[in-house]
Short mmCIF file of C-alpha atoms in Angstrom, two decimals:
data_model
loop_
_atom_site.label_atom_id
_atom_site.label_comp_id
_atom_site.label_asym_id
_atom_site.label_seq_id
_atom_site.Cartn_x
_atom_site.Cartn_y
_atom_site.Cartn_z
CA GLY A 1 28.13 100.34 69.82
CA ALA A 2 30.23 97.23 70.23
CA GLY A 3 33.73 96.69 71.52
CA ALA A 4 35.92 98.62 73.94
CA GLY A 5 36.29 102.41 73.94
CA VAL A 6 35.06 105.65 75.50
CA ASP A 7 31.99 107.79 74.85
CA THR A 8 31.97 111.34 76.17
CA ILE A 9 28.49 112.31 77.23
CA THR A 10 27.46 115.94 77.47
CA ALA A 11 24.30 116.88 79.32
CA THR A 12 23.01 120.41 79.00
CA LEU A 13 20.12 121.87 80.88
CA ILE A 14 18.18 124.18 78.59
CA GLY A 15 15.22 126.33 79.12
CA GLY A 16 14.20 127.87 82.36
CA TYR A 17 17.74 128.75 83.25
CA ALA A 18 19.55 131.77 81.85
CA GLY A 19 22.80 130.95 80.10
CA GLY A 20 22.25 127.22 80.29
CA ASN A 21 24.38 124.73 82.20
CA ALA A 22 26.40 121.86 80.68
CA GLN A 23 28.10 118.87 82.30
CA THR A 24 30.21 116.20 80.64
CA PHE A 25 31.24 112.71 81.71
CA ASP A 26 32.85 109.71 80.10
CA LEU A 27 31.39 106.20 79.66
CA THR A 28 34.24 103.71 79.36
CA TYR A 29 33.46 100.31 77.79
CA THR A 30 35.46 97.12 78.24
CA THR A 31 35.01 93.74 76.55
CA ALA A 32 32.38 91.88 78.55
CA ALA A 33 33.47 88.65 80.24
CA THR A 34 31.80 85.68 78.59
CA SER A 35 29.18 83.85 80.67
CA ALA A 36 30.07 80.48 79.10
CA ALA A 37 31.37 77.81 81.50
CA ALA A 38 34.95 76.97 80.61
CA VAL A 39 36.36 75.26 83.72
CA LEU A 40 34.74 72.79 86.14
CA THR A 41 36.25 71.48 89.38
CA LEU A 42 35.18 68.64 91.69
CA ASP A 43 36.54 67.87 95.14
CA ASP A 44 35.55 65.61 98.05
CA ASN A 45 36.14 66.12 101.75
CA GLN A 46 37.53 62.64 102.34
CA VAL A 47 40.57 62.73 104.60
CA ALA A 48 42.41 60.10 106.61
CA ALA A 49 40.52 59.64 109.93
CA SER A 50 37.29 60.93 108.35
CA SER A 51 33.93 59.52 109.37
CA ASN A 52 30.94 57.57 108.20
CA VAL A 53 29.19 58.35 104.98
CA ARG A 54 25.63 58.66 106.19
CA LEU A 55 22.81 56.73 104.60
CA ASP A 56 19.24 57.72 103.83
CA SER A 57 17.16 55.22 105.78
CA HIS A 58 14.22 55.50 103.40
CA THR A 59 16.09 53.94 100.47
CA LEU A 60 19.33 52.46 101.76
CA PRO A 61 19.78 49.30 103.83
CA SER A 62 22.89 49.80 105.94
CA TRP A 63 25.77 52.02 106.98
CA ASN A 64 29.07 52.20 105.15
CA GLU A 65 32.24 53.90 106.29
CA TYR A 66 35.13 55.40 104.40
CA ALA A 67 38.75 56.16 105.25
CA THR A 68 38.63 54.62 108.73
CA ALA A 69 38.05 50.92 109.16
CA GLY A 70 36.56 49.12 112.12
CA LYS A 71 34.30 51.88 113.48
CA SER A 72 30.91 51.45 115.06
CA ALA A 73 27.76 52.80 113.43
CA PRO A 74 26.98 56.34 114.68
CA THR A 75 24.03 57.28 116.87
CA THR A 76 21.08 58.24 114.67
CA ASP A 77 17.69 59.86 114.94
CA ALA A 78 14.37 58.36 113.80
CA ASN A 79 15.29 59.00 110.18
CA ASN A 80 18.69 57.31 110.56
CA PHE A 81 20.64 60.54 110.32
CA VAL A 82 23.58 61.16 112.62
CA VAL A 83 22.66 63.10 115.75
CA ALA A 84 25.79 62.59 117.87
CA ALA A 85 29.25 61.17 117.47
CA THR A 86 30.11 57.84 119.02
CA THR A 87 33.56 56.42 119.69
CA GLY A 88 35.78 56.97 116.68
CA VAL A 89 32.92 58.35 114.59
CA SER A 90 32.36 61.95 113.46
CA ASN A 91 29.14 63.53 112.26
CA THR A 92 30.87 64.64 109.07
CA THR A 93 29.01 63.77 105.88
CA LEU A 94 30.77 63.16 102.60
CA THR A 95 30.53 66.43 100.64
CA LEU A 96 31.22 66.86 96.95
CA SER A 97 31.81 70.42 95.82
CA GLY A 98 33.34 72.47 93.06
CA ILE A 99 33.15 75.66 91.04
CA VAL A 100 32.19 76.60 87.50
CA THR A 101 34.29 79.40 86.00
CA ASN A 102 34.55 81.09 82.62
CA ALA A 103 37.63 81.56 80.48
CA SER A 104 38.61 84.56 82.61
CA ASN A 105 38.50 82.44 85.79
CA VAL A 106 35.36 84.20 87.00
CA GLY A 107 32.66 82.09 88.66
CA VAL A 108 29.54 81.57 86.58
CA GLU A 109 26.16 81.41 88.34
CA GLY A 110 23.20 79.33 87.18
CA VAL A 111 25.04 76.57 85.33
CA PRO A 112 23.41 73.09 85.61
CA VAL A 113 25.93 70.65 87.16
CA THR A 114 25.16 66.90 87.35
CA VAL A 115 26.98 64.86 89.99
CA SER A 116 26.67 61.09 89.60
CA ALA A 117 27.84 57.71 90.97
CA THR A 118 26.03 54.37 90.84
CA GLY A 119 24.65 53.20 94.17
CA ILE A 120 24.85 56.63 95.77
CA THR A 121 22.02 58.77 97.12
CA PHE A 122 22.66 62.50 96.83
CA LYS A 123 21.22 65.26 98.99
CA TYR A 124 20.95 68.92 97.96
CA THR A 125 19.68 71.86 99.99
CA ASP A 126 18.80 74.92 97.91
CA GLY A 127 18.98 78.55 98.91
CA ASN A 128 15.46 78.43 100.30
CA GLY A 129 16.29 75.54 102.59
CA LYS A 130 14.40 72.97 100.51
CA VAL A 131 15.98 69.49 100.67
CA ARG A 132 16.04 67.13 97.70
CA PHE A 133 17.30 63.52 97.50
CA SER A 134 18.19 61.75 94.26
CA ARG A 135 19.54 58.28 93.53
CA ASP A 136 22.63 57.70 91.33
CA SER A 137 22.77 61.32 90.14
CA ILE A 138 21.57 64.82 90.96
CA THR A 139 21.54 68.08 88.98
CA VAL A 140 21.98 71.42 90.73
CA LEU A 141 22.56 75.02 89.59
CA SER A 142 25.82 76.75 90.42
CA ALA A 143 25.38 79.51 92.99
CA ALA A 144 26.83 83.03 93.05
CA GLY A 145 30.53 82.80 92.34
CA GLY A 146 30.00 79.54 90.42
CA SER A 147 30.08 77.20 93.44
CA TYR A 148 28.01 74.05 93.93
CA SER A 149 27.87 71.44 96.69
CA VAL A 150 25.99 68.19 97.39
CA SER A 151 26.09 65.56 100.13
CA ALA A 152 26.54 61.87 99.34
CA TYR A 153 25.12 58.84 101.15
CA SER A 154 26.29 55.36 100.20
CA ASP A 155 25.09 51.80 100.32
CA ALA A 156 27.70 50.79 97.74
CA LYS A 157 29.96 47.84 98.49
CA GLY A 158 33.34 48.54 100.02
CA GLY A 159 36.00 49.86 97.71
CA SER A 160 36.50 52.80 95.40
CA VAL A 161 33.57 54.82 94.08
CA VAL A 162 34.17 57.25 91.23
CA PHE A 163 32.08 60.43 91.37
CA THR A 164 31.62 62.45 88.19
CA ALA A 165 30.56 66.08 87.84
CA ALA A 166 29.41 67.25 84.40
CA ALA A 167 28.43 70.69 83.10
CA GLY A 168 27.77 70.74 79.39
CA THR A 169 30.86 69.32 77.73
CA LEU A 170 32.94 69.75 80.89
CA SER A 171 33.58 66.79 83.17
CA LYS A 172 35.60 66.08 86.31
CA THR A 173 35.94 63.02 88.56
CA THR A 174 37.05 62.25 92.09
CA THR A 175 37.40 58.88 93.84
CA VAL A 176 36.27 58.05 97.37
CA THR A 177 37.22 54.78 99.09
CA PHE A 178 34.47 53.24 101.19
CA ASP A 179 34.96 50.75 104.00
CA THR A 180 32.65 47.80 104.31
CA GLY A 181 29.59 47.90 106.51
CA VAL A 182 28.86 46.12 109.75
CA ALA A 183 29.47 42.36 109.71
CA SER A 184 26.09 40.67 109.44
CA ALA A 185 26.60 37.21 107.91
CA ILE A 186 29.00 34.29 108.28
CA ALA A 187 29.49 31.36 105.89
CA LEU A 188 31.58 28.22 106.32
CA THR A 189 32.59 26.04 103.37
CA THR A 190 35.01 23.17 102.76
CA GLY A 191 36.94 22.29 99.63
CA SER A 192 35.37 18.83 99.65
CA ALA A 193 32.66 17.09 101.62
CA ALA A 194 34.53 13.75 101.58
CA ILE A 195 38.25 12.96 101.64
CA LEU A 196 40.52 9.95 102.12
CA PRO A 197 42.53 9.34 105.27
CA GLY A 198 45.81 11.23 105.09
CA GLN A 199 44.40 13.96 102.87
CA THR A 200 44.06 17.70 103.60
CA VAL A 201 41.20 20.03 102.69
CA ASP A 202 40.72 23.82 102.90
CA VAL A 203 38.16 25.22 105.31
CA THR A 204 36.99 28.79 104.47
CA VAL A 205 35.10 31.23 106.69
CA LYS A 206 33.67 34.33 104.98
CA ILE A 207 32.19 37.39 106.72
CA THR A 208 29.96 39.82 104.79
CA ASP A 209 27.82 42.89 105.47
CA ALA A 210 24.15 43.44 104.62
CA THR A 211 25.01 44.20 100.97
CA GLY A 212 27.10 41.02 100.59
CA ALA A 213 30.39 42.92 100.64
CA ALA A 214 33.40 41.30 102.34
CA VAL A 215 34.23 42.60 105.81
CA LYS A 216 37.88 42.82 106.80
CA GLY A 217 39.31 42.59 110.32
CA ILE A 218 36.72 40.33 111.99
CA ALA A 219 38.05 37.81 114.53
CA VAL A 220 36.97 34.22 113.90
CA SER A 221 37.42 31.16 116.17
CA LEU A 222 37.28 27.60 114.83
CA LYS A 223 36.85 24.13 116.30
CA ASN A 224 36.90 20.58 114.98
CA LEU A 225 35.29 17.55 116.57
CA GLY A 226 35.95 14.14 115.07
CA ALA A 227 38.43 13.02 112.43
CA GLY A 228 41.57 15.05 111.78
CA TYR A 229 42.60 18.43 113.17
CA LEU A 230 42.71 22.09 112.08
CA ASN A 231 46.08 23.73 111.52
CA ALA A 232 44.73 26.92 113.19
CA GLN A 233 41.94 27.58 115.68
CA SER A 234 41.52 31.32 115.04
CA GLY A 235 42.11 34.03 112.47
CA THR A 236 41.14 37.51 111.30
CA THR A 237 39.32 38.09 108.02
CA ASP A 238 41.42 39.48 105.19
CA ALA A 239 40.44 41.97 102.45
CA ALA A 240 38.29 39.25 100.88
CA GLY A 241 36.47 38.81 104.22
CA GLU A 242 37.95 35.34 104.62
CA VAL A 243 39.84 33.17 107.07
CA VAL A 244 41.22 29.99 105.46
CA VAL A 245 42.56 27.06 107.50
CA LYS A 246 43.21 23.41 106.69
CA LEU A 247 41.67 20.21 107.98
CA ILE A 248 44.51 17.69 108.17
CA THR A 249 43.89 13.96 108.52
CA GLY A 250 46.20 11.04 109.27
CA PRO A 251 46.38 7.68 107.48
CA ALA A 252 44.38 6.00 110.23
CA ASP A 253 41.69 8.70 110.55
CA SER A 254 38.12 7.87 109.65
CA GLY A 255 34.65 9.11 110.44
CA THR A 256 33.21 12.63 110.33
CA ALA A 257 34.97 15.92 111.04
CA THR A 258 32.47 18.46 112.39
CA ILE A 259 33.94 21.96 112.01
CA SER A 260 32.47 25.09 113.57
CA ALA A 261 33.33 28.77 113.05
CA THR A 262 32.20 31.55 115.39
CA ALA A 263 32.32 35.35 114.95
CA SER A 264 30.66 38.32 116.62
CA LEU A 265 28.02 39.83 114.32
CA ALA A 266 26.51 43.07 115.59
CA GLY A 267 27.60 42.08 119.09
CA VAL A 268 26.10 38.59 118.94
CA ASP A 269 28.28 35.47 118.67
CA THR A 270 27.13 33.55 115.60
CA THR A 271 28.27 30.03 114.67
CA LYS A 272 28.21 28.05 111.45
CA THR A 273 29.11 24.38 111.05
CA ALA A 274 30.20 22.09 108.21
CA THR A 275 31.13 18.43 108.01
CA VAL A 276 33.75 16.45 106.13
CA THR A 277 33.57 12.66 105.85
CA VAL A 278 36.91 10.88 106.14
CA SER A 279 36.73 7.32 104.85
CA THR A 280 38.46 4.77 102.63
CA PRO A 281 36.47 3.76 99.58
CA GLU A 282 35.53 0.11 99.25
CA PRO A 283 38.08 -2.06 97.38
CA SER A 284 37.37 -2.62 93.71
CA ALA A 285 38.96 -4.18 90.67
CA VAL A 286 39.19 -3.56 86.95
CA VAL A 287 39.71 -6.34 84.38
CA ASN A 288 41.44 -5.71 81.07
CA VAL A 289 42.93 -7.76 78.19
CA VAL A 290 45.97 -6.77 76.13
CA GLY A 291 46.81 -9.36 73.50
CA HIS A 292 47.01 -12.73 75.28
CA ARG A 293 47.53 -11.24 78.77
CA VAL A 294 44.64 -10.69 81.17
CA TYR A 295 45.16 -8.00 83.79
CA VAL A 296 43.32 -7.41 87.09
CA LYS A 297 43.98 -4.06 88.80
CA PHE A 298 42.93 -3.69 92.45
CA ALA A 299 42.00 -0.25 93.81
CA ASN A 300 41.84 0.74 97.50
CA ALA A 301 43.35 -2.59 98.54
CA LYS A 302 46.81 -1.61 99.71
CA GLY A 303 48.05 -3.99 102.43
CA GLU A 304 45.28 -6.51 101.76
CA GLU A 305 45.47 -10.04 100.34
CA VAL A 306 44.23 -9.94 96.74
CA SER A 307 43.36 -12.88 94.51
CA ALA A 308 42.55 -13.15 90.85
CA VAL A 309 41.06 -16.33 89.40
CA ILE A 310 41.73 -16.08 85.69
CA GLY A 311 40.49 -18.97 83.54
CA GLY A 312 40.41 -21.26 86.56
CA VAL A 313 43.91 -20.37 87.76
CA ARG A 314 44.13 -18.48 91.07
CA ILE A 315 46.88 -15.94 91.67
CA THR A 316 47.17 -14.64 95.23
CA LYS A 317 49.33 -11.73 96.35
CA THR A 318 49.59 -9.03 99.01
CA ALA A 319 48.89 -5.60 97.52
CA THR A 320 51.95 -3.55 98.43
CA TYR A 321 50.63 -0.40 96.77
CA ASP A 322 47.32 1.00 95.60
CA ASN A 323 46.19 0.04 92.10
CA TYR A 324 48.07 -3.24 92.53
CA VAL A 325 48.05 -5.42 89.35
CA VAL A 326 48.16 -9.20 88.81
CA SER A 327 48.04 -10.82 85.40
CA ARG A 328 48.08 -14.15 83.52
CA TRP A 329 49.27 -15.05 80.01
CA ILE A 330 46.75 -17.24 78.16
CA LYS A 331 47.94 -18.92 75.02
CA ASN A 332 44.71 -20.20 73.52
CA PRO A 333 42.08 -17.79 72.25
CA GLY A 334 38.62 -18.01 73.72
CA LYS A 335 36.35 -16.72 76.48
CA TYR A 336 37.60 -16.90 80.07
CA SER A 337 35.99 -16.25 83.43
CA VAL A 338 37.75 -13.77 85.75
CA LYS A 339 37.00 -13.22 89.44
CA ALA A 340 38.78 -10.75 91.76
CA TYR A 341 38.86 -11.03 95.57
CA VAL A 342 40.10 -8.66 98.30
CA ALA A 343 40.57 -10.21 101.75
CA GLY A 344 38.41 -13.08 100.57
CA ASP A 345 35.53 -10.88 99.39
CA LEU A 346 34.49 -10.97 95.76
CA VAL A 347 34.81 -7.47 94.30
CA LYS A 348 34.64 -8.16 90.55
CA ALA A 349 33.40 -10.93 88.20
CA ALA A 350 33.75 -10.71 84.46
CA THR A 351 34.14 -12.76 81.27
CA VAL A 352 36.87 -11.71 78.85
CA THR A 353 37.80 -12.73 75.32
CA VAL A 354 41.35 -13.60 74.36
CA LYS A 355 41.89 -13.41 70.61
#
C-alpha cells in the first residue's frame, strides 16, 4: 500500500507441531523522505592570513596568492605542488565544499554537482583515491550525507574570482580574492617623448607578474641624468602596479633626460630606461591677410628681434611674448611680397593678395 499507517502481521506455524503456534508483529509505515535535491550550499576556506592557492604545473604558468599579500612562493616538489611551508606561507590549498540536502534537510548522496570559475584548475579525489584535474569547471557526485569537496588552483589575475556550484536548478556562489603573483616584468613610460623647456611630464613605472597582472607593494628606485629633475627618486607600486613621478624642467633646460627605474624581480635587480628630449622648437612665422591689413605672427621667438618686410616696408620689433604679431595696413589692392626674419634669419617668405 501507499502512505503512512500500520499493518499487523500474523505468522502462524502450521503442520508438524500440535496446536500450532502464532506470533504477531506490527509494520509501521511513514512517508518516505524525498531523494530530490532541494538545498545546495557552497563555502570556501579562505580566511585572513591564509596561504597560497597552489597551481598545477602541467597547465598553469605561475603562482598566485590570496588573502595575504607579499609572500614568497612556497617550496614545491617536481610537480610544483607544495611540500613544505616557507616563511609566511602555509601548505593549505583553497578548498570549495558544500552539501546537497532534500526538503527535509537530509543529505542526498549521488547528486551531480558542477563547480566552475574561469581560469581555475580544479582537483578532485574520489573515494578510491583516484585524482582528476579539470579546467574551468568540474562535476562530482555528492558523497554519503550529501557532501562534496574540490580543491582549486589558480592562474587567474589578481582580484576577485566568483566560484559557482550548480546541481540541477540549484545554484550557489562564493567569492575568493586572489593576490597577484611574483613580480616578473617592469615597464617605464613617459607622457611625452619631447617637451619644451619649463614643461613637466609624467613618468610611469609599472610592475606585473607572469600573467600581466599588476603587482602591488614593489619598491622602485628612479634616477635622471640630463635635463630636468624628478620630483621623487623612489616609490612603492600601488594597486595598479604603478609608481608615477614627474620630470620637471626649467626654462633654460635643454638636451635629453635619461630616466631609469630599477626594481627587484625574483631577487634580481632589473632596470628599464626611457628618454625625454627637452628642446625649443625652431622659430617660425605665419602670414595672414584680413581686409587691407597684413599680419605676420612669430612663433617660438620670444625675446628675439623679429622683422617683417611687407610690400617693401620693414617693421622690426623685439618679441616680448610668444606668438608675437606685427602688421601693416596696405591701402591699394594687389599682390605683395612678405618676408619674416627672426634674429636676422629668414623663417618665412610668402606672397599675399590684398583686395
